[in-house]
mmCIF file of C-alpha atoms in Angstrom:
data_model
loop_
_atom_site.group_PDB
_atom_site.id
_atom_site.type_symbol
_atom_site.label_atom_id
_atom_site.label_comp_id
_atom_site.label_asym_id
_atom_site.label_seq_id
_atom_site.Cartn_x
_atom_site.Cartn_y
_atom_site.Cartn_z
ATOM 1 C CA MET O 736 1.066 0.233 -29.749
ATOM 2 C CA ILE O 737 -0.034 3.736 -29.500
ATOM 3 C CA ARG O 738 -1.579 6.583 -32.230
ATOM 4 C CA LYS O 739 0.300 7.598 -34.851
ATOM 5 C CA ARG O 740 0.273 12.060 -34.777
ATOM 6 C CA LYS O 741 2.579 13.682 -36.883
ATOM 7 C CA SER O 742 5.411 15.157 -35.991
ATOM 8 C CA ASP O 743 5.841 18.497 -35.596
ATOM 9 C CA ASP O 744 1.714 18.021 -33.632
ATOM 10 C CA VAL O 745 3.363 15.475 -30.912
ATOM 11 C CA ALA O 746 6.741 17.909 -30.509
ATOM 12 C CA GLN O 747 4.476 20.502 -29.781
ATOM 13 C CA ASP O 748 1.958 18.626 -27.162
ATOM 14 C CA GLY O 749 4.765 17.371 -25.705
ATOM 15 C CA ALA O 750 5.758 21.415 -25.059
ATOM 16 C CA VAL O 751 2.441 22.425 -24.053
ATOM 17 C CA ARG O 752 1.147 19.998 -21.503
ATOM 18 C CA PRO O 753 3.140 19.758 -18.559
ATOM 19 C CA THR O 754 2.141 23.986 -18.419
ATOM 20 C CA LEU O 755 -1.349 23.019 -18.492
ATOM 21 C CA LEU O 756 -0.391 20.246 -15.767
ATOM 22 C CA LEU O 757 0.713 22.510 -14.085
ATOM 23 C CA ALA O 758 -1.069 25.645 -14.285
ATOM 24 C CA TRP O 759 -4.352 22.949 -13.565
ATOM 25 C CA TYR O 760 -2.640 21.534 -10.504
ATOM 26 C CA ASP O 761 -1.561 25.093 -9.101
ATOM 27 C CA ARG O 762 -5.835 25.058 -8.882
ATOM 28 C CA HIS O 763 -6.603 22.058 -7.886
ATOM 29 C CA ARG O 764 -4.127 20.508 -5.936
ATOM 30 C CA ARG O 765 -5.612 18.384 -3.184
ATOM 31 C CA ARG O 766 -5.571 18.945 -0.140
ATOM 32 C CA LEU O 767 -3.574 15.880 1.845
ATOM 33 C CA PRO O 768 -1.668 14.665 5.461
ATOM 34 C CA TRP O 769 1.294 14.261 3.899
ATOM 35 C CA ARG O 770 2.061 17.082 1.328
ATOM 36 C CA ALA O 771 3.601 20.175 1.677
ATOM 37 C CA PRO O 772 1.663 23.384 1.378
ATOM 38 C CA ALA O 773 1.662 25.404 -2.184
ATOM 39 C CA GLY O 774 5.667 26.407 -2.063
ATOM 40 C CA GLU O 775 6.692 24.857 0.794
ATOM 41 C CA ARG O 776 9.365 22.129 0.931
ATOM 42 C CA ALA O 777 7.959 17.961 1.044
ATOM 43 C CA ASP O 778 9.675 16.631 4.208
ATOM 44 C CA PRO O 779 11.404 13.697 2.839
ATOM 45 C CA TYR O 780 10.323 11.656 5.832
ATOM 46 C CA ARG O 781 6.668 12.115 5.531
ATOM 47 C CA VAL O 782 6.678 11.596 1.419
ATOM 48 C CA TRP O 783 8.295 8.211 2.234
ATOM 49 C CA LEU O 784 5.760 7.103 4.739
ATOM 50 C CA SER O 785 2.450 8.262 3.774
ATOM 51 C CA GLU O 786 3.646 6.353 -0.326
ATOM 52 C CA ILE O 787 4.954 3.339 2.193
ATOM 53 C CA MET O 788 1.226 3.431 3.166
ATOM 54 C CA LEU O 789 -0.148 3.765 0.128
ATOM 55 C CA GLN O 790 1.070 0.888 -1.756
ATOM 56 C CA GLN O 791 -1.990 -0.824 -3.105
ATOM 57 C CA THR O 792 -4.532 0.978 -0.474
ATOM 58 C CA THR O 793 -6.446 4.075 -0.622
ATOM 59 C CA VAL O 794 -5.934 7.475 0.326
ATOM 60 C CA LYS O 795 -8.512 7.299 2.456
ATOM 61 C CA ALA O 796 -8.137 4.063 4.137
ATOM 62 C CA VAL O 797 -4.497 5.328 4.343
ATOM 63 C CA GLY O 798 -5.016 8.870 6.388
ATOM 64 C CA PRO O 799 -6.001 7.984 9.807
ATOM 65 C CA TYR O 800 -3.134 5.823 10.685
ATOM 66 C CA PHE O 801 -0.420 8.441 9.140
ATOM 67 C CA GLU O 802 -2.157 10.457 11.369
ATOM 68 C CA LYS O 803 -0.950 8.170 14.316
ATOM 69 C CA PHE O 804 2.106 7.306 12.934
ATOM 70 C CA VAL O 805 3.344 11.000 12.784
ATOM 71 C CA SER O 806 2.010 11.585 15.758
ATOM 72 C CA ARG O 807 3.836 9.005 17.637
ATOM 73 C CA TRP O 808 6.474 9.314 15.525
ATOM 74 C CA PRO O 809 7.014 12.391 14.589
ATOM 75 C CA ASP O 810 10.399 12.049 13.040
ATOM 76 C CA VAL O 811 12.150 8.892 10.844
ATOM 77 C CA ALA O 812 15.588 8.642 14.348
ATOM 78 C CA ALA O 813 11.196 8.437 16.792
ATOM 79 C CA LEU O 814 10.368 5.504 14.353
ATOM 80 C CA ALA O 815 13.950 3.539 14.624
ATOM 81 C CA ARG O 816 13.893 3.997 17.994
ATOM 82 C CA ALA O 817 10.624 1.710 18.234
ATOM 83 C CA SER O 818 9.869 -1.501 18.502
ATOM 84 C CA LEU O 819 9.020 -3.947 15.764
ATOM 85 C CA ASP O 820 6.180 -5.009 18.088
ATOM 86 C CA ASP O 821 4.228 -1.970 18.436
ATOM 87 C CA VAL O 822 5.074 -0.979 15.009
ATOM 88 C CA LEU O 823 2.722 -3.797 13.482
ATOM 89 C CA ARG O 824 0.404 -3.525 16.124
ATOM 90 C CA MET O 825 -0.163 0.539 14.910
ATOM 91 C CA TRP O 826 -0.082 -1.063 11.605
ATOM 92 C CA ALA O 827 -2.914 -3.380 11.875
ATOM 93 C CA GLY O 828 -5.878 -4.400 9.736
ATOM 94 C CA LEU O 829 -3.927 -1.940 6.934
ATOM 95 C CA GLY O 830 -2.750 -4.839 5.481
ATOM 96 C CA TYR O 831 0.476 -6.261 3.302
ATOM 97 C CA TYR O 832 2.457 -6.835 6.831
ATOM 98 C CA SER O 833 5.526 -7.454 5.130
ATOM 99 C CA ARG O 834 5.009 -3.030 4.891
ATOM 100 C CA ALA O 835 5.659 -2.732 8.192
ATOM 101 C CA ARG O 836 8.730 -4.625 8.932
ATOM 102 C CA ASN O 837 10.168 -3.381 5.572
ATOM 103 C CA LEU O 838 8.696 0.324 7.370
ATOM 104 C CA HIS O 839 11.039 0.127 11.047
ATOM 105 C CA ALA O 840 14.304 -1.878 8.986
ATOM 106 C CA CYS O 841 14.015 1.486 6.743
ATOM 107 C CA ALA O 842 14.370 3.610 9.748
ATOM 108 C CA VAL O 843 16.299 1.626 11.915
ATOM 109 C CA ALA O 844 18.984 1.777 8.492
ATOM 110 C CA VAL O 845 18.128 5.547 7.525
ATOM 111 C CA LEU O 846 18.928 6.394 10.620
ATOM 112 C CA ARG O 847 21.838 3.803 11.639
ATOM 113 C CA ASP O 848 23.578 4.478 8.423
ATOM 114 C CA HIS O 849 22.552 7.830 6.905
ATOM 115 C CA GLY O 850 22.658 9.857 10.220
ATOM 116 C CA GLY O 851 18.666 10.603 10.567
ATOM 117 C CA ILE O 852 18.821 11.726 6.771
ATOM 118 C CA PHE O 853 16.928 9.981 3.376
ATOM 119 C CA PRO O 854 19.513 9.588 0.877
ATOM 120 C CA ASP O 855 18.272 12.392 -1.912
ATOM 121 C CA SER O 856 18.512 9.995 -4.592
ATOM 122 C CA GLU O 857 16.722 7.868 -6.565
ATOM 123 C CA GLU O 858 19.958 5.314 -5.653
ATOM 124 C CA GLY O 859 21.052 6.019 -3.017
ATOM 125 C CA LEU O 860 16.777 5.583 -1.682
ATOM 126 C CA ARG O 861 17.152 2.118 -3.772
ATOM 127 C CA THR O 862 19.312 1.149 -0.747
ATOM 128 C CA LEU O 863 17.250 1.256 1.666
ATOM 129 C CA PRO O 864 15.034 -1.492 2.372
ATOM 130 C CA GLY O 865 11.471 -1.639 0.872
ATOM 131 C CA ILE O 866 11.607 0.948 -1.344
ATOM 132 C CA GLY O 867 11.394 -0.018 -5.116
ATOM 133 C CA PRO O 868 12.184 1.682 -8.386
ATOM 134 C CA TYR O 869 8.091 3.447 -7.748
ATOM 135 C CA THR O 870 9.359 4.272 -4.332
ATOM 136 C CA ALA O 871 12.646 5.588 -4.780
ATOM 137 C CA ALA O 872 11.022 7.999 -7.906
ATOM 138 C CA ALA O 873 8.286 8.867 -6.069
ATOM 139 C CA ILE O 874 10.567 10.314 -2.966
ATOM 140 C CA ALA O 875 13.807 11.994 -5.627
ATOM 141 C CA ALA O 876 10.425 13.435 -7.239
ATOM 142 C CA ILE O 877 8.054 14.198 -4.083
ATOM 143 C CA ALA O 878 11.413 15.429 -1.022
ATOM 144 C CA PHE O 879 13.627 16.036 -3.308
ATOM 145 C CA ASP O 880 12.361 17.887 -7.087
ATOM 146 C CA ARG O 881 14.750 15.196 -7.927
ATOM 147 C CA ARG O 882 13.799 14.844 -12.297
ATOM 148 C CA THR O 883 11.376 11.797 -12.397
ATOM 149 C CA MET O 884 8.915 10.355 -13.030
ATOM 150 C CA PRO O 885 7.161 7.859 -10.717
ATOM 151 C CA VAL O 886 4.187 5.917 -12.375
ATOM 152 C CA ASP O 887 1.590 5.027 -9.538
ATOM 153 C CA GLY O 888 -1.837 3.427 -10.589
ATOM 154 C CA ASN O 889 -3.270 6.862 -11.532
ATOM 155 C CA ILE O 890 -0.891 7.751 -13.561
ATOM 156 C CA GLU O 891 -0.693 4.875 -15.889
ATOM 157 C CA ARG O 892 -4.942 5.151 -16.400
ATOM 158 C CA VAL O 893 -4.190 9.261 -17.157
ATOM 159 C CA VAL O 894 -1.419 7.646 -19.656
ATOM 160 C CA SER O 895 -2.473 4.792 -21.237
ATOM 161 C CA ARG O 896 -5.628 6.789 -22.199
ATOM 162 C CA LEU O 897 -4.084 10.093 -23.713
ATOM 163 C CA PHE O 898 -2.364 7.926 -25.259
ATOM 164 C CA ALA O 899 -4.609 5.720 -26.089
ATOM 165 C CA VAL O 900 -1.804 2.569 -25.204
ATOM 166 C CA GLU O 901 -2.865 -0.867 -26.659
ATOM 167 C CA GLU O 902 -0.393 -2.746 -25.209
ATOM 168 C CA ALA O 903 -2.545 -5.079 -21.755
ATOM 169 C CA LEU O 904 -0.901 -4.224 -18.920
ATOM 170 C CA PRO O 905 2.523 -6.077 -16.851
ATOM 171 C CA GLN O 906 3.715 -5.310 -20.846
ATOM 172 C CA ALA O 907 2.918 -1.591 -21.145
ATOM 173 C CA LYS O 908 4.773 -0.173 -18.056
ATOM 174 C CA PRO O 909 7.987 0.151 -19.609
ATOM 175 C CA LEU O 910 5.651 2.088 -21.983
ATOM 176 C CA ILE O 911 3.674 3.649 -19.619
ATOM 177 C CA GLN O 912 7.347 4.571 -17.867
ATOM 178 C CA GLN O 913 8.701 6.500 -21.263
ATOM 179 C CA LEU O 914 5.116 8.752 -21.792
ATOM 180 C CA ALA O 915 4.780 9.898 -18.535
ATOM 181 C CA SER O 916 8.213 10.795 -18.401
ATOM 182 C CA THR O 917 6.851 13.006 -21.618
ATOM 183 C CA LEU O 918 5.473 15.262 -18.922
ATOM 184 C CA LEU O 919 7.773 16.731 -16.859
ATOM 185 C CA GLY O 920 8.480 18.408 -19.954
ATOM 186 C CA PRO O 921 11.868 19.693 -21.498
ATOM 187 C CA ALA O 922 15.171 19.197 -19.304
ATOM 188 C CA ARG O 923 16.566 22.812 -18.684
ATOM 189 C CA ALA O 924 19.716 23.479 -20.863
ATOM 190 C CA GLY O 925 22.630 21.487 -20.275
ATOM 191 C CA ASP O 926 20.604 20.142 -17.024
ATOM 192 C CA GLU O 927 19.668 16.722 -17.419
ATOM 193 C CA THR O 928 19.043 15.575 -13.956
ATOM 194 C CA SER O 929 17.605 18.340 -11.383
ATOM 195 C CA ARG O 930 19.799 19.249 -8.794
ATOM 196 C CA ALA O 931 18.175 18.233 -5.075
ATOM 197 C CA GLY O 932 15.990 21.225 -4.315
ATOM 198 C CA ASP O 933 16.460 23.350 -7.621
ATOM 199 C CA GLU O 934 13.068 25.985 -7.251
ATOM 200 C CA LYS O 935 12.989 26.046 -10.523
ATOM 201 C CA SER O 936 12.451 22.014 -11.551
ATOM 202 C CA ARG O 937 8.854 21.527 -10.253
ATOM 203 C CA ALA O 938 9.162 17.625 -11.229
ATOM 204 C CA GLY O 939 7.666 16.136 -7.537
ATOM 205 C CA ASP O 940 4.672 18.438 -8.530
ATOM 206 C CA SER O 941 4.160 16.997 -12.371
ATOM 207 C CA ALA O 942 3.820 13.530 -10.744
ATOM 208 C CA GLN O 943 1.334 14.178 -8.024
ATOM 209 C CA ALA O 944 -0.532 16.740 -10.908
ATOM 210 C CA LEU O 945 -1.256 13.137 -11.988
ATOM 211 C CA MET O 946 -1.904 11.611 -9.161
ATOM 212 C CA ASP O 947 -4.219 13.626 -8.656
ATOM 213 C CA LEU O 948 -6.224 13.817 -12.279
ATOM 214 C CA GLY O 949 -6.159 10.269 -12.354
ATOM 215 C CA ALA O 950 -7.384 10.246 -8.890
ATOM 216 C CA SER O 951 -10.549 13.526 -9.452
ATOM 217 C CA ILE O 952 -10.712 13.629 -12.669
ATOM 218 C CA CYS O 953 -9.165 10.686 -15.324
ATOM 219 C CA THR O 954 -10.947 8.003 -12.855
ATOM 220 C CA PRO O 955 -11.849 4.333 -13.771
ATOM 221 C CA LYS O 956 -15.194 5.023 -14.486
ATOM 222 C CA LYS O 957 -17.394 7.719 -15.865
ATOM 223 C CA PRO O 958 -14.170 9.915 -16.242
ATOM 224 C CA ALA O 959 -14.901 14.057 -16.009
ATOM 225 C CA CYS O 960 -12.943 14.214 -19.648
ATOM 226 C CA ALA O 961 -14.883 18.217 -19.648
ATOM 227 C CA LEU O 962 -12.865 19.115 -16.786
ATOM 228 C CA CYS O 963 -9.571 17.569 -17.403
ATOM 229 C CA PRO O 964 -6.940 20.487 -19.093
ATOM 230 C CA LEU O 965 -5.785 17.466 -21.328
ATOM 231 C CA ASN O 966 -8.569 16.870 -22.980
ATOM 232 C CA ASP O 967 -8.002 18.431 -26.956
ATOM 233 C CA ASP O 968 -4.964 15.586 -27.044
ATOM 234 C CA CYS O 969 -6.424 12.512 -24.689
ATOM 235 C CA ALA O 970 -6.361 10.207 -28.037
ATOM 236 C CA ALA O 971 -9.013 7.967 -25.699
ATOM 237 C CA ARG O 972 -11.510 10.420 -25.411
ATOM 238 C CA ALA O 973 -11.151 11.409 -28.918
ATOM 239 C CA ARG O 974 -12.459 7.759 -29.640
ATOM 240 C CA GLY O 975 -14.570 7.544 -27.161
ATOM 241 C CA ASP O 976 -13.663 4.506 -24.921
ATOM 242 C CA GLN O 977 -11.395 5.397 -22.086
ATOM 243 C CA GLU O 978 -12.496 3.558 -19.920
ATOM 244 C CA SER O 979 -10.929 0.735 -21.970
ATOM 245 C CA PHE O 980 -7.892 1.743 -20.770
ATOM 246 C CA PRO O 981 -5.459 1.067 -19.353
ATOM 247 C CA ARG O 982 -6.068 -2.584 -21.175
ATOM 248 C CA LYS O 983 -5.126 -5.149 -18.731
ATOM 249 C CA ALA O 984 -4.339 -9.187 -19.404
ATOM 250 C CA PRO O 985 -7.150 -10.947 -17.501
ATOM 251 C CA LYS O 986 -5.873 -11.804 -14.063
ATOM 252 C CA LYS O 987 -5.453 -15.214 -12.585
ATOM 253 C CA SER O 988 -7.334 -15.793 -9.002
ATOM 254 C CA GLY O 989 -5.532 -18.271 -6.477
ATOM 255 C CA ALA O 990 -7.295 -21.413 -5.484
ATOM 256 C CA LEU O 991 -9.761 -21.773 -2.824
ATOM 257 C CA ARG O 992 -7.217 -22.729 0.365
ATOM 258 C CA SER O 993 -9.268 -23.334 3.225
ATOM 259 C CA GLY O 994 -8.719 -24.563 7.141
ATOM 260 C CA ALA O 995 -9.935 -23.844 10.898
ATOM 261 C CA ALA O 996 -8.937 -20.982 13.497
ATOM 262 C CA PHE O 997 -9.338 -22.260 17.505
ATOM 263 C CA VAL O 998 -10.823 -19.565 19.507
ATOM 264 C CA VAL O 999 -10.166 -20.475 23.679
ATOM 265 C CA THR O 1000 -11.196 -18.914 26.042
ATOM 266 C CA ARG O 1001 -9.715 -19.101 29.701
ATOM 267 C CA GLY O 1002 -11.793 -16.899 32.139
ATOM 268 C CA ASP O 1003 -11.577 -13.402 29.979
ATOM 269 C CA GLU O 1004 -8.276 -13.967 27.862
ATOM 270 C CA LEU O 1005 -7.760 -15.043 24.589
ATOM 271 C CA LEU O 1006 -6.002 -17.998 23.107
ATOM 272 C CA VAL O 1007 -3.165 -16.359 20.606
ATOM 273 C CA ARG O 1008 0.202 -17.120 19.155
ATOM 274 C CA THR O 1009 2.301 -14.489 17.152
ATOM 275 C CA ARG O 1010 3.498 -15.926 13.512
ATOM 276 C CA PRO O 1011 7.073 -16.043 12.230
ATOM 277 C CA GLU O 1012 9.030 -13.356 10.811
ATOM 278 C CA LYS O 1013 8.614 -14.305 7.531
ATOM 279 C CA GLY O 1014 6.172 -14.786 5.248
ATOM 280 C CA LEU O 1015 2.564 -14.625 5.212
ATOM 281 C CA LEU O 1016 1.551 -11.856 7.970
ATOM 282 C CA GLY O 1017 5.012 -12.439 8.658
ATOM 283 C CA GLY O 1018 5.088 -10.978 13.179
ATOM 284 C CA MET O 1019 1.064 -10.387 13.668
ATOM 285 C CA THR O 1020 -0.570 -11.397 16.002
ATOM 286 C CA GLU O 1021 -3.231 -14.859 15.512
ATOM 287 C CA VAL O 1022 -6.174 -17.603 17.450
ATOM 288 C CA PRO O 1023 -3.874 -20.446 16.568
ATOM 289 C CA THR O 1024 -4.889 -22.092 13.077
ATOM 290 C CA SER O 1025 -4.205 -25.242 10.612
ATOM 291 C CA GLU O 1026 -2.566 -24.963 7.752
ATOM 292 C CA TRP O 1027 -3.784 -22.823 4.590
ATOM 293 C CA LEU O 1028 -4.310 -25.323 1.928
ATOM 294 C CA ALA O 1029 -5.763 -25.857 -1.328
ATOM 295 C CA GLY O 1030 -8.377 -28.975 -1.024
ATOM 296 C CA GLN O 1031 -8.338 -29.290 2.795
ATOM 297 C CA ASP O 1032 -11.884 -30.767 5.074
ATOM 298 C CA ASP O 1033 -13.139 -29.982 8.326
ATOM 299 C CA ALA O 1034 -11.338 -33.565 9.173
ATOM 300 C CA ALA O 1035 -8.129 -32.607 8.545
ATOM 301 C CA ALA O 1036 -7.909 -28.949 9.592
ATOM 302 C CA LEU O 1037 -9.483 -30.235 13.157
ATOM 303 C CA GLU O 1038 -7.137 -32.801 13.854
ATOM 304 C CA GLN O 1039 -3.964 -30.032 14.094
ATOM 305 C CA ALA O 1040 -6.186 -28.446 17.105
ATOM 306 C CA PRO O 1041 -3.573 -27.380 19.427
ATOM 307 C CA SER O 1042 -3.493 -29.659 22.775
ATOM 308 C CA LEU O 1043 -4.804 -28.211 25.483
ATOM 309 C CA LYS O 1044 -6.018 -30.031 28.962
ATOM 310 C CA GLY O 1045 -9.943 -29.276 29.792
ATOM 311 C CA VAL O 1046 -10.621 -29.457 26.155
ATOM 312 C CA ALA O 1047 -13.263 -32.301 25.853
ATOM 313 C CA ARG O 1048 -15.063 -31.643 22.374
ATOM 314 C CA TRP O 1049 -14.721 -27.946 19.354
ATOM 315 C CA HIS O 1050 -17.483 -26.576 19.645
ATOM 316 C CA ARG O 1051 -17.592 -25.250 15.548
ATOM 317 C CA LYS O 1052 -19.547 -21.809 15.038
ATOM 318 C CA ALA O 1053 -22.512 -22.065 12.560
ATOM 319 C CA GLY O 1054 -21.002 -20.293 9.243
ATOM 320 C CA VAL O 1055 -17.085 -19.672 7.444
ATOM 321 C CA VAL O 1056 -14.915 -16.608 7.962
ATOM 322 C CA THR O 1057 -13.902 -15.696 4.438
ATOM 323 C CA HIS O 1058 -11.199 -13.382 3.643
ATOM 324 C CA VAL O 1059 -9.158 -12.465 0.575
ATOM 325 C CA PHE O 1060 -5.148 -12.738 -0.348
ATOM 326 C CA THR O 1061 -3.675 -11.413 -3.130
ATOM 327 C CA HIS O 1062 -2.486 -14.257 -4.586
ATOM 328 C CA PHE O 1063 -6.438 -16.655 -3.156
ATOM 329 C CA PRO O 1064 -9.392 -16.981 -0.926
ATOM 330 C CA LEU O 1065 -9.367 -18.342 2.018
ATOM 331 C CA GLU O 1066 -11.968 -20.124 4.495
ATOM 332 C CA LEU O 1067 -11.238 -20.518 7.930
ATOM 333 C CA ALA O 1068 -14.092 -22.833 10.082
ATOM 334 C CA VAL O 1069 -13.840 -21.408 13.572
ATOM 335 C CA TYR O 1070 -14.076 -23.907 16.154
ATOM 336 C CA THR O 1071 -14.174 -22.738 20.710
ATOM 337 C CA ALA O 1072 -13.865 -23.835 23.299
ATOM 338 C CA THR O 1073 -13.360 -22.653 26.659
ATOM 339 C CA VAL O 1074 -9.966 -23.866 29.478
ATOM 340 C CA PRO O 1075 -10.238 -24.106 33.260
ATOM 341 C CA PRO O 1076 -8.842 -21.646 34.908
ATOM 342 C CA ARG O 1077 -4.869 -21.361 35.304
ATOM 343 C CA THR O 1078 -4.652 -23.630 31.896
ATOM 344 C CA ARG O 1079 -1.196 -23.024 31.068
ATOM 345 C CA ALA O 1080 -0.593 -21.650 26.982
ATOM 346 C CA PRO O 1081 1.406 -24.471 25.000
ATOM 347 C CA GLU O 1082 4.635 -23.666 24.047
ATOM 348 C CA GLY O 1083 5.034 -20.820 21.339
ATOM 349 C CA MET O 1084 1.422 -18.847 23.255
ATOM 350 C CA ARG O 1085 -0.528 -17.246 24.949
ATOM 351 C CA TRP O 1086 -3.013 -15.772 27.335
ATOM 352 C CA VAL O 1087 -4.127 -12.556 26.388
ATOM 353 C CA PRO O 1088 -7.272 -10.389 28.623
ATOM 354 C CA VAL O 1089 -9.877 -9.660 25.898
ATOM 355 C CA ALA O 1090 -9.961 -6.064 26.578
ATOM 356 C CA THR O 1091 -6.534 -5.257 25.817
ATOM 357 C CA LEU O 1092 -7.430 -7.244 21.866
ATOM 358 C CA ALA O 1093 -7.432 -3.688 20.927
ATOM 359 C CA ASP O 1094 -4.208 -2.487 21.076
ATOM 360 C CA GLU O 1095 -2.819 -6.848 19.181
ATOM 361 C CA ALA O 1096 -1.418 -6.500 15.900
ATOM 362 C CA PHE O 1097 -4.127 -8.517 14.829
ATOM 363 C CA PRO O 1098 -4.617 -8.355 10.616
ATOM 364 C CA ASN O 1099 -7.790 -8.446 9.307
ATOM 365 C CA VAL O 1100 -8.420 -11.903 8.801
ATOM 366 C CA MET O 1101 -8.299 -13.001 12.061
ATOM 367 C CA ARG O 1102 -10.106 -9.133 13.633
ATOM 368 C CA LYS O 1103 -13.187 -11.004 11.600
ATOM 369 C CA VAL O 1104 -12.339 -14.813 13.131
ATOM 370 C CA VAL O 1105 -12.520 -13.897 16.669
ATOM 371 C CA ALA O 1106 -15.079 -11.339 16.591
ATOM 372 C CA HIS O 1107 -16.350 -14.596 14.832
ATOM 373 C CA GLY O 1108 -16.023 -17.371 17.700
ATOM 374 C CA LEU O 1109 -16.467 -14.875 20.225
ATOM 375 C CA GLY O 1110 -20.037 -13.183 19.124
ATOM 376 C CA MET O 1111 -18.313 -9.750 19.152
#
């Protein structure tokens, strides 16, 4: 449900909003490491890389990772020729590690199947690993000026406030997508979809303008409405309840899971293993752990400790390591042990020097575990 207005007003606003938005963007566009300077063509590789990294992650967190990646792998062909282990190591700490696996698989597919050139349409982009509807639309618009509107969290917020969309997310997504598309402005006669690289199309700028507006002005809390180029026409601002949009259905939080992590040292080496490729934290490095289960007690978790010669007893560290995944919170008790020199690693595990742990593909939860276990 949205605020009802006269059809003539809606038509007039529909023509004016895109112009106001782009004029604002031309003056206030953010400088981002992956964004092409005004008037220059965007690099599809940099657009794609940034969009994958930005999924469920902030611009501030992504910046350093993006710079590291493009410094080491300046184009999609270089990334495709890298090993997955190297990509995972570079990604470590950014979270949602399936993105890194898909990133590498996508680079391989672009090089193998497309000669190192990204498809320039949403349909072609969606055939690639790790590229869904939103990412395909974002790349198509920003890199190729295809006439489409990607809708991220910032755009959802701007649009839901502008039109006072009462329906709650995620059910409101189709309506918000439809309304966001009106901010592209009217299509040129006989041209419903602009050609890739058409200089008269500014679909990419329209999308990035809305993203910037949501990030810098139409913020979740205390939006700076006085500075917004669309403020005179914002339904939520007229009502005075901007911060209540977008409407959101209550989140269901998963049950707490518990487990144990085992930090074993052999001199200046640490016992680690690689998680299975499929599933949570796939392909990442970890110390041995028990299963992570709801309602699991310490005794049951301790029974899953790795079998090692020379370990008479495990020492439990005070406190627990906590971490929150998308679907559940986790608590890990940390147990430590020291084994004699030349102790062999159990099958599927290996010893790595403590001095080189920064080079391992540890997810954040494991970095917490290691720091707790080693007292770092």
